[in-house]
């Protein structure tokens, strides 16, 4: 919402844009790996309040670099905006959400 003409794309790309098990299998097979297995691991992520995930995403991932390229002076504003958006959806207290990771083995 802060950069409507050129929004950061981190959340739609890896790691959040790379979520299909068949894509992992296909790409690894094309790269020459054999016996590719992909196991999903599902958990719940919890934070004491909405500011924690906002800080984690806006300052602790490549999203930070994208925000700073668009406008280096707006990192705090973007973090606050993200915290408000999370609070609007999940409440102002403890927040939780589903997370999924993949354990991939291949030879």
mmCIF file of C-alpha atoms in Angstrom, residues 55-91:
data_model
loop_
_atom_site.group_PDB
_atom_site.id
_atom_site.type_symbol
_atom_site.label_atom_id
_atom_site.label_comp_id
_atom_site.label_asym_id
_atom_site.label_seq_id
_atom_site.Cartn_x
_atom_site.Cartn_y
_atom_site.Cartn_z
ATOM 1 C CA UNK A 55 9.830 -6.307 12.204
ATOM 2 C CA UNK A 56 10.840 -9.815 11.137
ATOM 3 C CA UNK A 57 9.599 -9.327 7.582
ATOM 4 C CA UNK A 58 10.381 -5.658 7.030
ATOM 5 C CA UNK A 59 13.820 -5.663 8.642
ATOM 6 C CA UNK A 60 14.957 -9.269 8.717
ATOM 7 C CA UNK A 61 14.349 -10.481 5.170
ATOM 8 C CA UNK A 62 15.249 -9.271 1.670
ATOM 9 C CA UNK A 63 12.044 -7.209 1.861
ATOM 10 C CA UNK A 64 14.130 -4.654 3.769
ATOM 11 C CA UNK A 65 16.409 -4.105 0.768
ATOM 12 C CA UNK A 66 13.413 -3.716 -1.522
ATOM 13 C CA UNK A 67 11.859 -1.107 0.774
ATOM 14 C CA UNK A 68 15.149 0.767 1.069
ATOM 15 C CA UNK A 69 15.638 0.794 -2.710
ATOM 16 C CA UNK A 70 12.173 2.286 -3.153
ATOM 17 C CA UNK A 71 12.650 4.872 -0.384
ATOM 18 C CA UNK A 72 15.386 4.450 2.255
ATOM 19 C CA UNK A 73 13.662 6.835 4.643
ATOM 20 C CA UNK A 74 10.448 4.826 4.863
ATOM 21 C CA UNK A 75 11.610 1.608 6.549
ATOM 22 C CA UNK A 76 10.077 2.585 9.899
ATOM 23 C CA UNK A 77 6.863 3.669 8.195
ATOM 24 C CA UNK A 78 6.674 0.399 6.263
ATOM 25 C CA UNK A 79 7.263 -1.616 9.444
ATOM 26 C CA UNK A 80 4.553 0.304 11.305
ATOM 27 C CA UNK A 81 2.171 -0.095 8.359
ATOM 28 C CA UNK A 82 2.798 -3.857 8.305
ATOM 29 C CA UNK A 83 2.183 -4.084 12.068
ATOM 30 C CA UNK A 84 -1.133 -2.256 11.697
ATOM 31 C CA UNK A 85 -2.171 -4.541 8.832
ATOM 32 C CA UNK A 86 -1.334 -7.638 10.863
ATOM 33 C CA UNK A 87 -3.240 -6.239 13.863
ATOM 34 C CA UNK A 88 -6.258 -5.478 11.686
ATOM 35 C CA UNK A 89 -6.389 -9.085 10.539
ATOM 36 C CA UNK A 90 -5.273 -10.984 13.651
ATOM 37 C CA UNK A 91 -5.838 -8.615 16.569
#
